Tab-separated table of C-alpha atoms in Angstrom:
chain	number	residue	atom	x	y	z
A	1	MET	CA	58.337	87.229	-61.763
A	2	ARG	CA	57.379	88.054	-58.610
A	3	ILE	CA	58.195	91.609	-57.207
A	4	PHE	CA	57.147	90.933	-54.043
A	5	ARG	CA	58.200	87.316	-52.260
A	6	ARG	CA	58.451	86.247	-48.690
A	7	ARG	CA	59.600	83.333	-47.176
A	8	LEU	CA	57.196	82.833	-43.797
A	9	GLY	CA	58.974	80.963	-41.292
A	10	ARG	CA	62.290	79.163	-41.007
A	11	ARG	CA	62.327	75.772	-42.746
A	12	LYS	CA	60.546	72.659	-40.745
A	13	PHE	CA	60.125	68.646	-40.682
A	14	ARG	CA	58.932	66.109	-39.123
A	15	LEU	CA	59.508	62.529	-39.517
A	16	THR	CA	56.975	60.699	-42.095
A	17	ARG	CA	55.102	56.601	-41.882
A	18	GLU	CA	58.285	55.258	-43.075
A	19	GLY	CA	60.544	57.418	-40.714
A	20	ARG	CA	59.204	57.054	-37.898
A	21	ALA	CA	59.047	53.524	-38.765
A	22	PHE	CA	62.528	53.619	-39.339
A	23	LEU	CA	62.955	55.739	-36.622
A	24	PHE	CA	61.630	52.223	-34.176
A	25	VAL	CA	63.982	50.007	-35.593
A	26	THR	CA	67.259	52.320	-34.903
A	27	ILE	CA	66.035	52.364	-31.094
A	28	GLY	CA	65.304	49.105	-31.338
A	29	VAL	CA	68.591	48.246	-33.274
A	30	GLY	CA	70.231	50.515	-30.351
A	31	LEU	CA	69.139	49.758	-27.395
A	32	ALA	CA	70.096	45.665	-28.574
A	33	ALA	CA	73.691	46.849	-29.563
A	34	VAL	CA	74.056	48.482	-25.871
A	35	ASN	CA	72.545	44.874	-23.898
A	36	THR	CA	74.429	42.845	-25.960
A	37	ALA	CA	77.672	45.093	-27.233
A	38	ASN	CA	77.665	43.024	-30.335
A	39	ASN	CA	79.584	44.732	-32.585
A	40	LEU	CA	78.071	43.780	-35.095
A	41	LEU	CA	74.868	45.850	-33.908
A	42	TYR	CA	76.595	48.376	-33.280
A	43	LEU	CA	77.567	48.824	-36.923
A	44	VAL	CA	74.408	48.063	-37.461
A	45	LEU	CA	73.193	50.970	-35.259
A	46	GLY	CA	75.785	53.999	-37.360
A	47	LEU	CA	73.870	52.844	-41.334
A	48	LEU	CA	71.071	53.602	-39.669
A	49	LEU	CA	72.096	56.866	-37.971
A	50	SER	CA	73.961	57.600	-40.930
A	51	LEU	CA	70.598	56.990	-43.297
A	52	LEU	CA	69.238	60.033	-40.933
A	53	LEU	CA	71.827	62.328	-41.251
A	54	VAL	CA	72.151	61.494	-45.199
A	55	SER	CA	69.028	62.163	-45.525
A	56	GLY	CA	68.296	64.792	-44.052
A	57	VAL	CA	71.743	66.644	-45.781
A	58	LEU	CA	70.515	66.052	-48.885
A	59	SER	CA	66.823	67.213	-48.170
A	60	ASP	CA	68.717	70.499	-47.183
A	61	LEU	CA	70.357	71.317	-50.234
A	62	ALA	CA	67.768	70.205	-51.980
A	63	LEU	CA	65.559	73.421	-50.937
A	64	TRP	CA	68.186	75.138	-51.390
A	65	LYS	CA	68.692	78.702	-53.594
A	66	LEU	CA	64.962	77.324	-54.990
A	67	ARG	CA	62.898	80.070	-55.896
A	68	MET	CA	59.216	79.837	-56.994
A	69	ASN	CA	56.492	81.457	-59.324
A	70	ARG	CA	53.554	81.790	-60.125
A	71	LYS	CA	51.340	81.726	-63.141
A	72	LEU	CA	47.500	81.610	-63.082
A	73	PRO	CA	45.140	81.605	-66.563
A	74	ALA	CA	43.964	83.969	-68.182
A	75	LYS	CA	40.132	82.695	-67.340
A	76	MET	CA	38.780	80.842	-64.377
A	77	PHE	CA	35.552	79.757	-63.973
A	78	ALA	CA	33.744	78.096	-61.076
A	79	GLY	CA	33.318	74.865	-61.700
A	80	LYS	CA	35.755	74.352	-64.059
A	81	ARG	CA	38.440	72.769	-63.143
A	82	ALA	CA	41.864	74.769	-65.143
A	83	LEU	CA	45.627	74.561	-64.271
A	84	ILE	CA	47.809	76.670	-62.466
A	85	GLU	CA	51.383	76.557	-62.550
A	86	ILE	CA	54.749	76.760	-60.775
A	87	THR	CA	58.175	77.566	-62.041
A	88	ALA	CA	61.265	76.621	-60.278
A	89	ARG	CA	64.046	78.379	-60.373
A	90	ASN	CA	67.088	76.644	-58.981
A	91	ASP	CA	70.422	79.033	-58.089
A	92	LYS	CA	72.695	76.294	-57.505
A	93	ARG	CA	75.861	75.954	-58.893
A	94	TRP	CA	76.713	72.448	-59.384
A	95	LEU	CA	73.294	70.882	-57.383
A	96	ALA	CA	70.070	69.935	-58.462
A	97	SER	CA	67.803	70.149	-56.470
A	98	ILE	CA	65.115	66.603	-57.185
A	99	SER	CA	61.893	65.435	-56.032
A	100	VAL	CA	59.889	68.842	-54.593
A	101	GLU	CA	56.294	69.972	-54.503
A	102	ALA	CA	55.087	73.084	-54.295
A	103	VAL	CA	51.861	73.115	-52.843
A	104	ASP	CA	49.262	76.348	-52.344
A	105	GLN	CA	47.831	77.174	-49.171
A	106	LEU	CA	44.048	77.876	-50.032
A	107	ASP	CA	41.279	78.359	-47.013
A	108	GLY	CA	39.700	75.885	-47.043
A	109	VAL	CA	40.420	74.863	-50.507
A	110	GLU	CA	42.461	71.396	-50.831
A	111	THR	CA	44.726	71.994	-54.062
A	112	GLN	CA	46.853	69.340	-55.536
A	113	PRO	CA	50.745	69.810	-55.621
A	114	ALA	CA	53.282	70.748	-59.040
A	115	ARG	CA	55.497	68.351	-58.498
A	116	PHE	CA	59.453	68.318	-59.917
A	117	LEU	CA	61.062	65.003	-60.472
A	118	ARG	CA	63.574	67.798	-60.742
A	119	VAL	CA	65.143	71.218	-61.138
A	120	PRO	CA	69.382	71.351	-62.962
A	121	PRO	CA	71.148	73.867	-61.653
A	122	GLY	CA	70.823	77.229	-63.350
A	123	GLU	CA	68.010	76.127	-64.741
A	124	SER	CA	64.269	76.699	-64.475
A	125	VAL	CA	60.863	73.862	-64.847
A	126	SER	CA	57.865	73.942	-65.056
A	127	ALA	CA	54.541	72.312	-63.219
A	128	ALA	CA	51.461	72.992	-63.247
A	129	TYR	CA	48.058	71.535	-60.738
A	130	GLY	CA	44.598	70.464	-61.570
A	131	PHE	CA	41.956	73.369	-59.805
A	132	GLU	CA	38.422	74.286	-59.851
A	133	PRO	CA	37.358	77.443	-57.815
A	134	PRO	CA	34.028	76.195	-56.085
A	135	LYS	CA	32.532	79.318	-56.679
A	136	ARG	CA	32.624	82.589	-58.061
A	137	GLY	CA	34.241	85.904	-57.260
A	138	LEU	CA	37.655	87.360	-56.172
A	139	LEU	CA	40.570	83.745	-55.826
A	140	GLU	CA	43.302	85.885	-53.480
A	141	LEU	CA	46.672	83.092	-53.460
A	142	GLY	CA	49.189	83.585	-51.101
A	143	ALA	CA	51.569	80.920	-49.461
A	144	VAL	CA	53.269	78.559	-51.129
A	145	ARG	CA	54.626	75.516	-49.226
A	146	VAL	CA	57.307	74.397	-50.522
A	147	VAL	CA	57.810	70.547	-49.664
A	148	THR	CA	60.782	67.357	-49.810
A	149	ARG	CA	61.339	63.843	-48.974
A	150	TYR	CA	64.570	63.165	-51.399
A	151	PRO	CA	66.031	61.300	-50.655
A	152	PHE	CA	64.768	58.090	-48.463
A	153	GLY	CA	61.271	59.439	-48.096
A	154	LEU	CA	61.751	59.602	-43.667
A	155	ILE	CA	62.154	62.635	-43.561
A	156	GLU	CA	59.313	66.142	-44.925
A	157	LYS	CA	61.279	68.997	-44.650
A	158	GLY	CA	60.062	72.791	-46.376
A	159	TYR	CA	59.536	75.596	-45.852
A	160	THR	CA	56.273	78.474	-46.556
A	161	VAL	CA	57.551	81.331	-49.399
A	162	TYR	CA	54.549	84.086	-50.018
A	163	LEU	CA	53.500	84.193	-53.709
A	164	PRO	CA	50.548	87.615	-53.653
A	165	ASP	CA	48.499	86.563	-56.255
A	166	GLU	CA	44.551	87.661	-57.682
A	167	ILE	CA	41.952	86.858	-59.662
A	168	VAL	CA	38.323	86.944	-60.739
A	169	VAL	CA	36.402	83.700	-60.615
A	170	TYR	CA	33.694	84.233	-63.643
A	171	PRO	CA	30.283	82.899	-62.981
A	172	LYS	CA	29.989	78.643	-63.359
A	173	LEU	CA	28.558	78.207	-67.438
A	174	LEU	CA	26.263	76.046	-68.586
A	175	GLU	CA	24.915	74.340	-71.438
A	176	GLN	CA	25.313	76.179	-73.785
A	177	ALA	CA	21.990	76.811	-75.512
A	178	PRO	CA	20.860	79.325	-78.842
A	179	ALA	CA	20.282	82.641	-77.839
A	180	PRO	CA	16.696	83.342	-76.414
A	181	PRO	CA	14.395	85.904	-79.661
A	182	PHE	CA	14.910	88.823	-79.057
A	183	GLU	CA	13.355	92.472	-81.022
A	184	GLN	CA	15.075	95.795	-82.846
A	185	MET	CA	14.661	98.767	-81.101
A	186	PRO	CA	12.364	101.039	-82.144
A	187	GLY	CA	14.032	103.665	-82.663
A	188	ASP	CA	14.725	106.221	-85.897
A	189	ALA	CA	19.047	107.623	-85.392
A	190	ALA	CA	21.073	107.584	-88.066
A	191	PRO	CA	23.415	103.574	-88.329
A	192	MET	CA	26.174	103.791	-87.278
A	193	HIS	CA	28.809	101.416	-89.286
A	194	ARG	CA	30.979	99.579	-86.490
A	195	THR	CA	32.863	96.849	-88.072
A	196	GLY	CA	32.109	93.332	-86.201
A	197	ARG	CA	29.176	90.764	-86.283
A	198	GLY	CA	26.779	91.726	-88.851
A	199	SER	CA	25.216	90.987	-92.240
A	200	GLU	CA	26.739	93.712	-94.412
A	201	PHE	CA	30.110	93.442	-96.692
A	202	ALA	CA	32.756	96.784	-94.647
A	203	GLY	CA	34.841	95.553	-97.346
A	204	SER	CA	38.337	95.438	-95.601
A	205	VAL	CA	39.591	92.116	-94.215
A	206	ARG	CA	41.605	91.037	-91.130
A	207	TYR	CA	43.622	88.124	-89.877
A	208	TYR	CA	42.154	84.965	-89.245
A	209	ARG	CA	41.409	84.180	-84.781
A	210	GLU	CA	40.483	81.761	-83.184
A	211	GLY	CA	36.728	81.458	-83.179
A	212	ASP	CA	36.067	82.566	-85.685
A	213	GLU	CA	33.343	80.619	-88.146
A	214	ALA	CA	34.783	79.343	-91.371
A	215	ARG	CA	32.394	80.313	-93.802
A	216	GLU	CA	33.525	84.042	-92.704
A	217	ILE	CA	36.872	83.138	-94.090
A	218	HIS	CA	37.806	84.947	-97.764
A	219	TRP	CA	39.686	82.750	-100.459
A	220	LYS	CA	40.490	84.786	-102.560
A	221	ARG	CA	41.906	87.308	-100.660
A	222	THR	CA	43.537	84.349	-98.325
A	223	ALA	CA	44.747	82.994	-101.323
A	224	THR	CA	46.718	85.749	-102.652
A	225	ARG	CA	47.950	85.994	-99.299
A	226	GLY	CA	49.149	83.220	-98.277
A	227	GLU	CA	47.473	83.297	-95.007
A	228	LEU	CA	43.761	82.960	-92.887
A	229	VAL	CA	41.989	86.606	-93.514
A	230	VAL	CA	37.952	87.161	-92.906
A	231	ARG	CA	36.417	89.368	-93.832
A	232	GLU	CA	35.226	92.711	-91.831
A	233	ARG	CA	30.725	93.295	-91.698
A	234	ASP	CA	29.250	97.065	-90.359
A	235	GLN	CA	28.171	95.166	-87.352
A	236	ASP	CA	24.235	96.161	-86.694
A	237	LEU	CA	24.442	97.881	-83.698
A	238	SER	CA	20.221	98.120	-83.133
A	239	LEU	CA	19.948	94.672	-81.895
A	240	PHE	CA	20.967	95.070	-78.178
A	241	VAL	CA	19.269	92.736	-75.097
A	242	THR	CA	19.638	94.493	-71.486
A	243	LEU	CA	19.391	91.136	-69.052
A	244	PHE	CA	18.459	91.191	-65.241
A	245	VAL	CA	19.416	89.751	-62.710
A	246	ASP	CA	17.512	90.291	-59.091
A	247	ASN	CA	19.798	90.710	-56.648
A	248	VAL	CA	17.471	91.851	-53.361
A	249	ARG	CA	17.607	89.104	-51.015
A	250	PRO	CA	14.619	89.577	-48.719
A	251	GLN	CA	14.993	90.272	-44.905
A	252	ASP	CA	11.583	87.929	-44.156
A	253	VAL	CA	13.372	84.913	-46.747
A	254	GLU	CA	12.592	81.603	-45.093
A	255	ASN	CA	15.424	79.516	-46.578
A	256	ARG	CA	18.450	81.801	-47.325
A	257	GLU	CA	20.591	78.967	-48.408
A	258	ALA	CA	17.878	77.990	-51.397
A	259	TRP	CA	17.928	81.711	-52.465
A	260	THR	CA	21.549	81.808	-51.904
A	261	GLU	CA	21.500	78.589	-54.182
A	262	GLN	CA	18.401	79.996	-56.491
A	263	PHE	CA	20.315	83.797	-57.409
A	264	GLU	CA	23.679	81.650	-58.441
A	265	GLN	CA	21.939	80.001	-61.092
A	266	SER	CA	20.494	82.815	-62.037
A	267	ILE	CA	23.954	84.262	-62.698
A	268	SER	CA	25.344	81.236	-64.409
A	269	GLU	CA	22.414	81.241	-66.360
A	270	VAL	CA	22.716	85.759	-67.234
A	271	ALA	CA	26.137	84.955	-67.953
A	272	THR	CA	25.629	81.753	-70.235
A	273	ALA	CA	22.989	83.747	-72.030
A	274	THR	CA	25.305	86.905	-72.304
A	275	PHE	CA	27.810	84.189	-74.219
A	276	ALA	CA	25.249	82.846	-77.060
A	277	TYR	CA	24.087	86.861	-77.047
A	278	LEU	CA	27.034	87.956	-78.060
A	279	ASN	CA	28.554	84.891	-80.629
A	280	HIS	CA	24.754	86.160	-82.273
A	281	GLY	CA	26.277	89.653	-83.580
A	282	VAL	CA	23.870	91.137	-79.933
A	283	SER	CA	24.931	93.890	-78.147
A	284	VAL	CA	24.490	92.988	-74.261
A	285	GLN	CA	24.024	94.578	-70.807
A	286	VAL	CA	23.375	93.733	-67.540
A	287	ARG	CA	21.116	94.821	-64.826
A	288	SER	CA	20.227	94.203	-61.356
A	289	SER	CA	18.820	96.052	-59.036
A	290	ASP	CA	21.504	98.554	-57.317
A	291	HIS	CA	24.077	98.603	-60.552
A	292	ALA	CA	24.617	97.967	-64.203
A	293	SER	CA	27.280	96.281	-66.213
A	294	PRO	CA	29.300	98.108	-69.388
A	295	MET	CA	27.260	97.508	-72.628
A	296	VAL	CA	29.064	94.776	-74.557
A	297	LEU	CA	28.634	94.833	-78.335
A	298	GLY	CA	27.750	92.752	-80.004
A	299	GLY	CA	30.926	90.181	-81.334
A	300	ALA	CA	33.236	91.462	-78.834
A	301	PRO	CA	34.361	89.587	-75.772
A	302	PRO	CA	32.294	88.950	-72.970
A	303	ASP	CA	34.940	89.329	-70.454
A	304	PRO	CA	33.043	92.680	-68.873
A	305	ILE	CA	29.362	91.395	-68.085
A	306	TRP	CA	31.676	87.891	-66.584
A	307	HIS	CA	34.102	90.171	-64.771
A	308	PHE	CA	30.428	92.539	-63.081
A	309	LEU	CA	28.325	88.608	-62.818
A	310	ALA	CA	31.447	87.490	-60.970
A	311	MET	CA	32.268	89.982	-58.532
A	312	LEU	CA	27.925	90.836	-58.172
A	313	ARG	CA	27.002	90.508	-54.500
A	314	PRO	CA	23.288	90.101	-52.749
A	315	ALA	CA	21.427	93.541	-52.138
A	316	ARG	CA	18.916	94.266	-48.962
A	317	ALA	CA	15.384	95.074	-49.531
A	318	GLY	CA	14.924	98.071	-48.964
A	319	ALA	CA	18.344	99.313	-48.845
A	320	PRO	CA	18.620	102.352	-51.528
A	321	PRO	CA	20.105	102.099	-55.292
A	322	GLU	CA	24.279	103.242	-55.967
A	323	THR	CA	24.335	105.130	-58.430
A	324	GLY	CA	26.767	105.931	-60.354
A	325	LYS	CA	28.751	103.079	-61.982
A	326	SER	CA	29.348	99.944	-61.324
A	327	ARG	CA	31.841	98.705	-58.871
A	328	ALA	CA	32.479	96.410	-61.520
A	329	ALA	CA	32.982	98.938	-64.631
């Protein structure tokens, strides 16, 4: 639930296309009634005006005491469709909110509405809409437009509520490919024993997690415990690779758009290779000309490196490198 919530402005309404046509018909009937003094036309005019009045009142009731909350997915990738969940809470005691839509307002990006057919009184209903982030980086969400055309579709009435939120959109992943070949690091340091992906059985087991390989399941202990367990292995920390992203933009580059496109492609390639290496038990670190990501051990989630790549920006040629930890670390 959002602690900070602010409604922006008053409720606004507009006539829909059907509403404008209905209004023209009403005006025509009114003019005919005045010119002819026909009681039947006056009766029809009264019915038409009452429909407009009822439409305005019921649409107000649909939006009254209706609260919105947003829930973002755990991960979002550029160019990949994700579901953003909107929850509507109806605080009215007796009346339901019917035919309500919630639309996230993002600068330059069209979003689909989350539709609520009926929100019963005193209850919450969740709806989701699909969103495909156009690029990596920090995605900031703010205003949500809540509208309804209930009951006749003649009037669209709504208000805007401010729900601040943000999420880091990871780089676009390419089609999965096997990890490139790697070499064992030279050196005679004493081996460090750490459970993870490796070749030696560590003698312990843990509960099965999504993504674990089926061949790692310890069937005897699974049968004994009645739950899936997998073998823990000593991780081979001598397997380590460093991936490099050239983020220096030359000052004399002729086609800046082409360079940017190539830069984004290289980030996607490194993000994909990182995932492949870690799945093969290889520890990974990513470096650019001015920053370095945290080192992620083989078998661990690649999120720290993906976060680093998502926030990586082009550097000016000739600029002094920054010292210290990466901003994404």
